[in-house]
Every structure is written in structure tokens, then in C-alpha cells.
PDB file of C-alpha atoms in Angstrom:
ATOM      1  CA  MET A 313      26.224   5.292  -6.988  1.00  0.00           C
ATOM      2  CA  THR A 314      22.681   3.977  -7.439  1.00  0.00           C
ATOM      3  CA  ASN A 315      20.777   5.724 -10.226  1.00  0.00           C
ATOM      4  CA  TRP A 316      17.310   5.847  -8.666  1.00  0.00           C
ATOM      5  CA  ASN A 317      15.777   7.769 -11.562  1.00  0.00           C
ATOM      6  CA  GLU A 318      16.830   5.027 -13.975  1.00  0.00           C
ATOM      7  CA  ILE A 319      15.415   2.353 -11.668  1.00  0.00           C
ATOM      8  CA  ASP A 320      12.206   4.362 -11.322  1.00  0.00           C
ATOM      9  CA  HIS A 321      11.899   4.649 -15.115  1.00  0.00           C
ATOM     10  CA  ASN A 322      12.293   0.910 -15.575  1.00  0.00           C
ATOM     11  CA  ALA A 323       9.980   0.039 -12.685  1.00  0.00           C
ATOM     12  CA  LYS A 324       7.195   2.274 -14.024  1.00  0.00           C
ATOM     13  CA  LYS A 325       7.535   0.715 -17.480  1.00  0.00           C
ATOM     14  CA  TRP A 326       7.343  -2.829 -16.085  1.00  0.00           C
ATOM     15  CA  VAL A 327       4.414  -2.056 -13.795  1.00  0.00           C
ATOM     16  CA  GLN A 328       2.431  -0.548 -16.661  1.00  0.00           C
ATOM     17  CA  GLU A 329       3.234  -3.550 -18.875  1.00  0.00           C
ATOM     18  CA  ALA A 330       2.056  -5.843 -16.069  1.00  0.00           C
ATOM     19  CA  GLY A 331      -1.121  -3.796 -15.807  1.00  0.00           C
ATOM     20  CA  GLU A 332      -1.842  -4.316 -19.486  1.00  0.00           C
ATOM     21  CA  LEU A 333      -1.442  -8.073 -19.046  1.00  0.00           C
ATOM     22  CA  ILE A 334      -3.933  -7.946 -16.169  1.00  0.00           C
ATOM     23  CA  ARG A 335      -6.439  -5.995 -18.279  1.00  0.00           C
ATOM     24  CA  GLN A 336      -6.117  -8.605 -21.014  1.00  0.00           C
ATOM     25  CA  SER A 337      -6.903 -11.312 -18.454  1.00  0.00           C
ATOM     26  CA  PHE A 338     -10.381  -9.927 -17.743  1.00  0.00           C
ATOM     27  CA  ALA A 339     -11.857 -12.002 -20.551  1.00  0.00           C
ATOM     28  CA  THR A 340     -10.278 -15.252 -19.306  1.00  0.00           C
ATOM     29  CA  THR A 341     -11.351 -17.695 -16.623  1.00  0.00           C
ATOM     30  CA  LEU A 342      -9.442 -17.295 -13.362  1.00  0.00           C
ATOM     31  CA  SER A 343      -7.846 -20.135 -11.454  1.00  0.00           C
ATOM     32  CA  ILE A 344      -8.551 -19.314  -7.792  1.00  0.00           C
ATOM     33  CA  GLU A 345      -6.851 -20.912  -4.787  1.00  0.00           C
ATOM     34  CA  THR A 346      -7.082 -20.310  -1.050  1.00  0.00           C
ATOM     35  CA  LYS A 347      -4.037 -19.635   1.127  1.00  0.00           C
ATOM     36  CA  SER A 348      -4.296 -19.301   4.924  1.00  0.00           C
ATOM     37  CA  ASN A 349      -8.126 -19.336   5.027  1.00  0.00           C
ATOM     38  CA  PRO A 350     -11.137 -19.379   2.641  1.00  0.00           C
ATOM     39  CA  ASN A 351     -11.046 -15.585   2.366  1.00  0.00           C
ATOM     40  CA  ASP A 352      -7.285 -15.402   1.686  1.00  0.00           C
ATOM     41  CA  LEU A 353      -7.303 -15.887  -2.072  1.00  0.00           C
ATOM     42  CA  VAL A 354      -4.718 -15.995  -4.827  1.00  0.00           C
ATOM     43  CA  THR A 355      -5.285 -16.322  -8.567  1.00  0.00           C
ATOM     44  CA  ASN A 356      -3.141 -17.449 -11.460  1.00  0.00           C
ATOM     45  CA  ILE A 357      -2.962 -13.764 -12.455  1.00  0.00           C
ATOM     46  CA  ASP A 358      -1.413 -12.819  -9.090  1.00  0.00           C
ATOM     47  CA  LYS A 359       1.273 -15.444  -9.634  1.00  0.00           C
ATOM     48  CA  GLU A 360       1.847 -14.633 -13.305  1.00  0.00           C
ATOM     49  CA  THR A 361       2.114 -10.906 -12.586  1.00  0.00           C
ATOM     50  CA  GLU A 362       4.642 -11.505  -9.826  1.00  0.00           C
ATOM     51  CA  GLN A 363       6.678 -13.791 -12.080  1.00  0.00           C
ATOM     52  CA  PHE A 364       6.586 -11.204 -14.886  1.00  0.00           C
ATOM     53  CA  LEU A 365       7.935  -8.462 -12.603  1.00  0.00           C
ATOM     54  CA  MET A 366      10.515 -10.780 -11.058  1.00  0.00           C
ATOM     55  CA  GLY A 367      11.813 -11.745 -14.481  1.00  0.00           C
ATOM     56  CA  LYS A 368      12.314  -8.118 -15.473  1.00  0.00           C
ATOM     57  CA  ILE A 369      14.057  -7.246 -12.193  1.00  0.00           C
ATOM     58  CA  LYS A 370      16.380 -10.264 -12.255  1.00  0.00           C
ATOM     59  CA  GLU A 371      17.359  -9.593 -15.858  1.00  0.00           C
ATOM     60  CA  VAL A 372      18.384  -5.962 -15.297  1.00  0.00           C
ATOM     61  CA  TYR A 373      19.260  -5.900 -11.578  1.00  0.00           C
ATOM     62  CA  PRO A 374      20.449  -9.403 -10.659  1.00  0.00           C
ATOM     63  CA  GLU A 375      22.146  -8.116  -7.511  1.00  0.00           C
ATOM     64  CA  HIS A 376      18.886  -6.768  -6.042  1.00  0.00           C
ATOM     65  CA  LYS A 377      16.737  -8.782  -3.640  1.00  0.00           C
ATOM     66  CA  ILE A 378      13.013  -9.387  -4.184  1.00  0.00           C
ATOM     67  CA  LEU A 379      10.238  -9.954  -1.653  1.00  0.00           C
ATOM     68  CA  GLY A 380       6.953 -10.982  -3.269  1.00  0.00           C
ATOM     69  CA  GLU A 381       3.627 -11.668  -1.602  1.00  0.00           C
ATOM     70  CA  GLU A 382       3.070 -14.880  -3.534  1.00  0.00           C
ATOM     71  CA  GLY A 383       6.296 -16.457  -2.291  1.00  0.00           C
ATOM     72  CA  SER A 384       8.626 -15.505  -5.105  1.00  0.00           C
ATOM     73  CA  GLY A 385      12.024 -13.994  -4.569  1.00  0.00           C
ATOM     74  CA  HIS A 386      14.346 -14.227  -1.620  1.00  0.00           C
ATOM     75  CA  ASP A 387      13.899 -15.278   1.991  1.00  0.00           C
ATOM     76  CA  ILE A 388      14.399 -11.815   3.489  1.00  0.00           C
ATOM     77  CA  THR A 389      15.785 -11.810   7.032  1.00  0.00           C
ATOM     78  CA  SER A 390      17.340  -8.337   6.991  1.00  0.00           C
ATOM     79  CA  VAL A 391      16.658  -5.032   5.255  1.00  0.00           C
ATOM     80  CA  GLU A 392      20.256  -4.584   4.086  1.00  0.00           C
ATOM     81  CA  GLY A 393      20.854  -3.895   0.411  1.00  0.00           C
ATOM     82  CA  ILE A 394      18.324  -3.012  -2.266  1.00  0.00           C
ATOM     83  CA  ILE A 395      15.021  -4.867  -1.936  1.00  0.00           C
ATOM     84  CA  TRP A 396      12.027  -4.778  -4.272  1.00  0.00           C
ATOM     85  CA  ILE A 397       8.855  -5.423  -2.245  1.00  0.00           C
ATOM     86  CA  ILE A 398       6.059  -6.519  -4.559  1.00  0.00           C
ATOM     87  CA  ASP A 399       2.337  -7.125  -4.255  1.00  0.00           C
ATOM     88  CA  PRO A 400       1.286  -8.131  -7.774  1.00  0.00           C
ATOM     89  CA  ILE A 401      -2.417  -7.621  -7.069  1.00  0.00           C
ATOM     90  CA  ASP A 402      -3.232  -5.849  -3.835  1.00  0.00           C
ATOM     91  CA  GLY A 403      -6.957  -6.352  -3.368  1.00  0.00           C
ATOM     92  CA  THR A 404      -7.287  -9.850  -4.861  1.00  0.00           C
ATOM     93  CA  MET A 405     -10.808 -10.235  -3.474  1.00  0.00           C
ATOM     94  CA  ASN A 406     -11.836  -7.057  -5.314  1.00  0.00           C
ATOM     95  CA  PHE A 407     -10.068  -8.257  -8.456  1.00  0.00           C
ATOM     96  CA  ILE A 408     -12.014 -11.533  -8.389  1.00  0.00           C
ATOM     97  CA  HIS A 409     -15.438 -10.104  -7.546  1.00  0.00           C
ATOM     98  CA  GLN A 410     -15.361  -6.574  -8.992  1.00  0.00           C
ATOM     99  CA  LYS A 411     -12.552  -6.300 -11.556  1.00  0.00           C
ATOM    100  CA  ARG A 412     -11.707  -2.974  -9.919  1.00  0.00           C
ATOM    101  CA  ASN A 413     -10.404  -1.492  -6.650  1.00  0.00           C
ATOM    102  CA  PHE A 414      -7.085  -3.350  -6.826  1.00  0.00           C
ATOM    103  CA  ALA A 415      -3.545  -2.252  -7.609  1.00  0.00           C
ATOM    104  CA  ILE A 416      -0.021  -3.380  -8.414  1.00  0.00           C
ATOM    105  CA  SER A 417       2.255  -2.228  -5.588  1.00  0.00           C
ATOM    106  CA  VAL A 418       6.060  -2.005  -5.811  1.00  0.00           C
ATOM    107  CA  GLY A 419       8.253  -0.461  -3.125  1.00  0.00           C
ATOM    108  CA  ILE A 420      12.033  -0.301  -3.588  1.00  0.00           C
ATOM    109  CA  TYR A 421      14.136   0.070  -0.447  1.00  0.00           C
ATOM    110  CA  LYS A 422      17.819   0.441   0.344  1.00  0.00           C
ATOM    111  CA  ASP A 423      18.999  -0.551   3.822  1.00  0.00           C
ATOM    112  CA  GLY A 424      15.429  -0.237   5.126  1.00  0.00           C
ATOM    113  CA  VAL A 425      14.768   3.232   3.674  1.00  0.00           C
ATOM    114  CA  GLY A 426      12.109   3.636   0.978  1.00  0.00           C
ATOM    115  CA  GLN A 427      13.543   5.080  -2.224  1.00  0.00           C
ATOM    116  CA  ILE A 428      10.812   4.423  -4.819  1.00  0.00           C
ATOM    117  CA  GLY A 429       7.089   3.750  -4.462  1.00  0.00           C
ATOM    118  CA  LEU A 430       4.728   2.722  -7.273  1.00  0.00           C
ATOM    119  CA  ILE A 431       1.013   2.002  -6.898  1.00  0.00           C
ATOM    120  CA  TYR A 432      -0.815   1.335 -10.148  1.00  0.00           C
ATOM    121  CA  ASP A 433      -4.612   1.432 -10.210  1.00  0.00           C
ATOM    122  CA  VAL A 434      -4.859  -0.761 -13.284  1.00  0.00           C
ATOM    123  CA  VAL A 435      -8.527  -0.213 -14.156  1.00  0.00           C
ATOM    124  CA  HIS A 436      -8.402   3.584 -13.890  1.00  0.00           C
ATOM    125  CA  ASN A 437      -4.885   3.807 -15.369  1.00  0.00           C
ATOM    126  CA  GLU A 438      -3.724   5.899 -12.422  1.00  0.00           C
ATOM    127  CA  LEU A 439      -0.072   5.424 -11.524  1.00  0.00           C
ATOM    128  CA  TYR A 440       0.896   6.903  -8.172  1.00  0.00           C
ATOM    129  CA  HIS A 441       4.678   7.175  -7.991  1.00  0.00           C
ATOM    130  CA  ALA A 442       7.438   8.767  -5.972  1.00  0.00           C
ATOM    131  CA  VAL A 443      11.216   8.867  -5.744  1.00  0.00           C
ATOM    132  CA  LYS A 444      12.535   9.833  -2.319  1.00  0.00           C
ATOM    133  CA  GLY A 445      13.077  13.594  -2.114  1.00  0.00           C
ATOM    134  CA  GLN A 446      11.475  14.309  -5.504  1.00  0.00           C
ATOM    135  CA  GLY A 447       7.796  14.569  -4.580  1.00  0.00           C
ATOM    136  CA  ALA A 448       4.852  12.268  -5.241  1.00  0.00           C
ATOM    137  CA  PHE A 449       2.801  12.148  -8.439  1.00  0.00           C
ATOM    138  CA  MET A 450      -0.367  10.666  -9.892  1.00  0.00           C
ATOM    139  CA  ASN A 451       0.517  10.079 -13.545  1.00  0.00           C
ATOM    140  CA  ASP A 452       2.066  13.439 -14.554  1.00  0.00           C
ATOM    141  CA  VAL A 453       0.391  15.547 -11.848  1.00  0.00           C
ATOM    142  CA  GLN A 454       2.402  16.299  -8.724  1.00  0.00           C
ATOM    143  CA  LEU A 455       0.553  15.699  -5.474  1.00  0.00           C
ATOM    144  CA  PRO A 456       0.690  18.728  -3.153  1.00  0.00           C
ATOM    145  CA  LYS A 457       1.776  18.513   0.453  1.00  0.00           C
ATOM    146  CA  LEU A 458      -1.212  17.609   2.591  1.00  0.00           C
ATOM    147  CA  LYS A 459      -3.020  20.510   4.225  1.00  0.00           C
ATOM    148  CA  GLU A 460      -3.783  20.393   7.933  1.00  0.00           C
ATOM    149  CA  THR A 461      -7.222  18.867   8.470  1.00  0.00           C
ATOM    150  CA  ARG A 462      -9.575  19.211  11.421  1.00  0.00           C
ATOM    151  CA  ILE A 463     -10.732  15.847  12.689  1.00  0.00           C
ATOM    152  CA  GLU A 464     -14.361  16.933  12.177  1.00  0.00           C
ATOM    153  CA  GLU A 465     -13.617  17.286   8.449  1.00  0.00           C
ATOM    154  CA  ALA A 466     -11.778  13.971   8.113  1.00  0.00           C
ATOM    155  CA  ILE A 467     -12.795  10.995   5.995  1.00  0.00           C
ATOM    156  CA  ILE A 468     -11.142   7.883   7.391  1.00  0.00           C
ATOM    157  CA  SER A 469     -10.807   4.458   5.863  1.00  0.00           C
ATOM    158  CA  ILE A 470     -11.193   1.888   8.658  1.00  0.00           C
ATOM    159  CA  SER A 471     -10.867  -1.841   8.162  1.00  0.00           C
ATOM    160  CA  PRO A 472     -13.531  -3.889  10.004  1.00  0.00           C
ATOM    161  CA  SER A 473     -10.695  -6.144  11.201  1.00  0.00           C
ATOM    162  CA  TRP A 474     -10.352  -3.700  14.096  1.00  0.00           C
ATOM    163  CA  VAL A 475     -13.377  -5.396  15.694  1.00  0.00           C
ATOM    164  CA  THR A 476     -12.150  -8.988  15.369  1.00  0.00           C
ATOM    165  CA  GLU A 477      -8.354  -8.760  15.545  1.00  0.00           C
ATOM    166  CA  ASN A 478      -7.527  -6.003  18.007  1.00  0.00           C
ATOM    167  CA  ARG A 479      -5.988  -7.113  21.286  1.00  0.00           C
ATOM    168  CA  ARG A 480      -4.839  -3.931  22.991  1.00  0.00           C
ATOM    169  CA  ILE A 481      -7.536  -1.397  22.163  1.00  0.00           C
ATOM    170  CA  ASP A 482     -11.255  -1.677  22.870  1.00  0.00           C
ATOM    171  CA  TYR A 483     -12.949  -1.398  19.470  1.00  0.00           C
ATOM    172  CA  ARG A 484     -15.764   0.556  21.128  1.00  0.00           C
ATOM    173  CA  ILE A 485     -13.563   3.660  21.103  1.00  0.00           C
ATOM    174  CA  LEU A 486     -14.410   3.826  17.414  1.00  0.00           C
ATOM    175  CA  ALA A 487     -18.004   4.862  18.088  1.00  0.00           C
ATOM    176  CA  PRO A 488     -17.276   8.409  19.307  1.00  0.00           C
ATOM    177  CA  LEU A 489     -14.559   8.811  16.666  1.00  0.00           C
ATOM    178  CA  ILE A 490     -16.914   7.789  13.864  1.00  0.00           C
ATOM    179  CA  LYS A 491     -19.583  10.155  15.174  1.00  0.00           C
ATOM    180  CA  ARG A 492     -17.081  13.021  15.168  1.00  0.00           C
ATOM    181  CA  ILE A 493     -15.497  12.642  11.726  1.00  0.00           C
ATOM    182  CA  ARG A 494     -17.122  13.446   8.404  1.00  0.00           C
ATOM    183  CA  GLY A 495     -17.319   9.846   7.171  1.00  0.00           C
ATOM    184  CA  THR A 496     -15.747   6.401   6.865  1.00  0.00           C
ATOM    185  CA  ARG A 497     -14.731   4.235   3.922  1.00  0.00           C
ATOM    186  CA  CYS A 498     -13.205   0.790   3.288  1.00  0.00           C
ATOM    187  CA  PHE A 499     -11.788   0.057  -0.169  1.00  0.00           C
ATOM    188  CA  GLY A 500     -10.254  -3.377   0.377  1.00  0.00           C
ATOM    189  CA  SER A 501      -6.808  -2.519  -0.988  1.00  0.00           C
ATOM    190  CA  ALA A 502      -4.171  -1.213   1.412  1.00  0.00           C
ATOM    191  CA  ALA A 503      -2.042   0.088  -1.451  1.00  0.00           C
ATOM    192  CA  LEU A 504      -4.885   2.147  -2.893  1.00  0.00           C
ATOM    193  CA  GLU A 505      -5.850   3.416   0.534  1.00  0.00           C
ATOM    194  CA  CYS A 506      -2.278   4.636   1.069  1.00  0.00           C
ATOM    195  CA  ALA A 507      -2.427   6.308  -2.347  1.00  0.00           C
ATOM    196  CA  PHE A 508      -5.748   7.918  -1.465  1.00  0.00           C
ATOM    197  CA  VAL A 509      -4.273   9.347   1.755  1.00  0.00           C
ATOM    198  CA  ALA A 510      -1.283  10.667  -0.184  1.00  0.00           C
ATOM    199  CA  SER A 511      -3.549  12.307  -2.768  1.00  0.00           C
ATOM    200  CA  GLY A 512      -5.912  13.781  -0.165  1.00  0.00           C
ATOM    201  CA  ARG A 513      -8.903  11.684  -1.219  1.00  0.00           C
ATOM    202  CA  ILE A 514      -9.133  10.392   2.351  1.00  0.00           C
ATOM    203  CA  SER A 515      -7.574  11.800   5.521  1.00  0.00           C
ATOM    204  CA  SER A 516      -6.421   8.593   7.204  1.00  0.00           C
ATOM    205  CA  TYR A 517      -6.284   4.827   6.889  1.00  0.00           C
ATOM    206  CA  ILE A 518      -6.407   2.453   9.872  1.00  0.00           C
ATOM    207  CA  THR A 519      -6.178  -1.333   9.786  1.00  0.00           C
ATOM    208  CA  MET A 520      -5.084  -3.968  12.264  1.00  0.00           C
ATOM    209  CA  ARG A 521      -2.971  -6.314  10.133  1.00  0.00           C
ATOM    210  CA  LEU A 522      -0.720  -5.695   7.125  1.00  0.00           C
ATOM    211  CA  SER A 523       2.471  -7.132   5.667  1.00  0.00           C
ATOM    212  CA  ALA A 524       5.321  -5.133   4.150  1.00  0.00           C
ATOM    213  CA  TRP A 525       4.153  -5.738   0.557  1.00  0.00           C
ATOM    214  CA  ASP A 526       0.807  -4.127   1.441  1.00  0.00           C
ATOM    215  CA  TYR A 527       2.293  -0.761   2.400  1.00  0.00           C
ATOM    216  CA  ALA A 528       5.947  -0.578   1.259  1.00  0.00           C
ATOM    217  CA  ALA A 529       5.164   1.499  -1.832  1.00  0.00           C
ATOM    218  CA  GLY A 530       2.633   3.595   0.050  1.00  0.00           C
ATOM    219  CA  LEU A 531       5.163   4.636   2.680  1.00  0.00           C
ATOM    220  CA  VAL A 532       7.310   6.365   0.067  1.00  0.00           C
ATOM    221  CA  LEU A 533       4.325   8.259  -1.328  1.00  0.00           C
ATOM    222  CA  LEU A 534       3.094   9.245   2.122  1.00  0.00           C
ATOM    223  CA  GLU A 535       6.466  10.596   3.205  1.00  0.00           C
ATOM    224  CA  GLU A 536       6.721  12.772   0.108  1.00  0.00           C
ATOM    225  CA  VAL A 537       3.449  14.581   0.875  1.00  0.00           C
ATOM    226  CA  GLY A 538       4.120  15.027   4.600  1.00  0.00           C
ATOM    227  CA  ALA A 539       1.835  12.285   5.911  1.00  0.00           C
ATOM    228  CA  VAL A 540       2.646  10.075   8.906  1.00  0.00           C
ATOM    229  CA  ALA A 541       2.572   6.267   9.009  1.00  0.00           C
ATOM    230  CA  THR A 542       2.998   4.132  12.138  1.00  0.00           C
ATOM    231  CA  THR A 543       1.378   1.170  13.815  1.00  0.00           C
ATOM    232  CA  VAL A 544      -2.045   1.929  15.241  1.00  0.00           C
ATOM    233  CA  TYR A 545      -0.303   2.551  18.569  1.00  0.00           C
ATOM    234  CA  GLY A 546       2.046   5.179  17.130  1.00  0.00           C
ATOM    235  CA  GLU A 547       5.063   2.862  17.011  1.00  0.00           C
ATOM    236  CA  PRO A 548       7.544   2.651  14.090  1.00  0.00           C
ATOM    237  CA  LEU A 549       6.766   0.121  11.364  1.00  0.00           C
ATOM    238  CA  ASN A 550       9.016  -2.908  10.801  1.00  0.00           C
ATOM    239  CA  LEU A 551       9.258  -4.235   7.243  1.00  0.00           C
ATOM    240  CA  LEU A 552      10.118  -7.711   8.535  1.00  0.00           C
ATOM    241  CA  GLU A 553       6.994  -8.077  10.689  1.00  0.00           C
ATOM    242  CA  ASN A 554       3.233  -8.047  10.167  1.00  0.00           C
ATOM    243  CA  SER A 555       1.608  -5.264  12.155  1.00  0.00           C
ATOM    244  CA  SER A 556      -1.252  -2.837  12.414  1.00  0.00           C
ATOM    245  CA  PHE A 557      -1.024   0.219  10.171  1.00  0.00           C
ATOM    246  CA  PHE A 558      -2.139   3.804  10.729  1.00  0.00           C
ATOM    247  CA  ALA A 559      -1.417   6.462   8.110  1.00  0.00           C
ATOM    248  CA  GLY A 560      -2.790   9.937   7.819  1.00  0.00           C
ATOM    249  CA  GLU A 561      -2.465  13.654   7.520  1.00  0.00           C
ATOM    250  CA  ARG A 562      -0.202  14.657  10.395  1.00  0.00           C
ATOM    251  CA  ASN A 563      -2.760  16.559  12.478  1.00  0.00           C
ATOM    252  CA  VAL A 564      -5.511  13.932  12.145  1.00  0.00           C
ATOM    253  CA  HIS A 565      -3.030  11.152  12.924  1.00  0.00           C
ATOM    254  CA  GLN A 566      -1.848  12.874  16.106  1.00  0.00           C
ATOM    255  CA  GLN A 567      -5.354  13.793  17.258  1.00  0.00           C
ATOM    256  CA  ILE A 568      -6.595  10.225  16.945  1.00  0.00           C
ATOM    257  CA  LEU A 569      -3.576   8.912  18.841  1.00  0.00           C
ATOM    258  CA  ASP A 570      -3.903  11.489  21.608  1.00  0.00           C
ATOM    259  CA  GLU A 571      -7.670  11.589  22.009  1.00  0.00           C
ATOM    260  CA  TYR A 572      -8.767   8.018  21.244  1.00  0.00           C
ATOM    261  CA  ILE A 573      -5.933   5.489  21.365  1.00  0.00           C
ATOM    262  CA  ASN A 574      -3.300   6.668  23.849  1.00  0.00           C
ATOM    263  CA  LYS A 575      -5.536   8.685  26.135  1.00  0.00           C
TER     264      LYS A 575
END
């Protein structure tokens, strides 16, 4: 039988060690490369952090699969078995320009079901973590179940990509929604935005394009506090496909679907 608490203990230790290596890198000069376009960036620290985590995982759990954003690990074509889904620096643009508002994200899944989620805000030393069925925590403080929120009281993080990348929904529906809610935010790190929904700092997070490594850890946290996560159209998420992403407190999530997207 898989000892998830042991795996969680090791994963937290490795993530925090990786975070310390990132903090030490602040005084060094970054090597920055572009990937798919000039705004899709990767640094030597992204790659080194991923390699550090991969080395630890392979040493202790050689039978586990690994899916890393920077191309390390296995070519995953199915969700069978135990898979570590890693984003070594989620929010690379923020890391390069701000040295803040980024996170290490590690989700551990078995047969497509999230078992462990870790999101480490390196600069603020805030580790959001959860083991399936055991609640979600920020460092040593347990996160309470989310309270029902009226849409008029909601703060929603909305990625501007809605305007340029949406194909099925007219972005102009956002205008009345934005007028109705309490406020909007955009942090530039999907992992942190999932953590902020789970901790109640924001009510919902909506974006039009994510990969599994962006939200795998966040899904575990969100489930433990009673939040809902789907595509922006209310459909189930698929770890093997890029898709839109819509997470939030259950009432806000349903209201937005019913009154603005699926009306």
C-alpha cells in the first residue's frame, strides 16, 4: 500500500530545499531563453530546479513517473500509475522581472486522482499543502472549508487571455460580471491563484489556457476546502490536455456558469 504521508513528507522537504536554492540564485545573473514565443520564457533556474526535484524523486521512487514543464521526465500518454507533475517555477515572468509572485508547484497523482498537492511561495515562505482526505494547510495552519460567497462580494482573478484566446464565449460578457463583483486581480501564477482561492484570499480564478503542471497541485488543495474546478465551460479537466481553467468557491462558480457563460 502506498504511504502517502511518507511521500508528502519527502516532497515537502525537497520543495523547501529547492526554494532555498532559488532564493540563493537571486544574487546571480539569469540565463533567459524563449520557448514558444518571446513572452514564453524559461531560465536556467527553472531547469536546475526541475532537475533537482527529478533527481530526488528518481532516487527514492524510481518506479514513479514524472511530468515536468521544462521537458524533463517521461512522455506521459496515460494517467495510470503514480505521476509527479512539476512546475519548477510557475510565474517565470514574475520571477525574472519581480523576484516575487511565483511558486514551485508539485502535484502527485495516482491513476488520474490527485493525492498530494504542494504550492510553495518561495519569497514569502508560504507552503500550501494537502494530502487527499486530510485537509489543506498553509504552513502549519489548516485552511477552513470555504464559506458560501455572494457574487457581489467576490474578488475574481481573471487572466486577460480571455480577450485574445477565447473562441466560444464573447469576452464582452465580462463587463457586466466585473461591474457586479467586488473586484478583479491577476497575479501571473496559476499555482498561486489556485492557492489563493483555496485560502479564501480570492473567490475565483478564470483563465483560458493552462497545462496540467499549472494546476495539478492546486486541484488537490481546492478539493480539500470544498472548491470547484472545471474548464471555463463547466466541463471536467483532463490532465493530458491544455484547456481553460475555472476554479472557485462553489456558489460563485455556479452563479458565473449559470448567469454569464451558459445562459
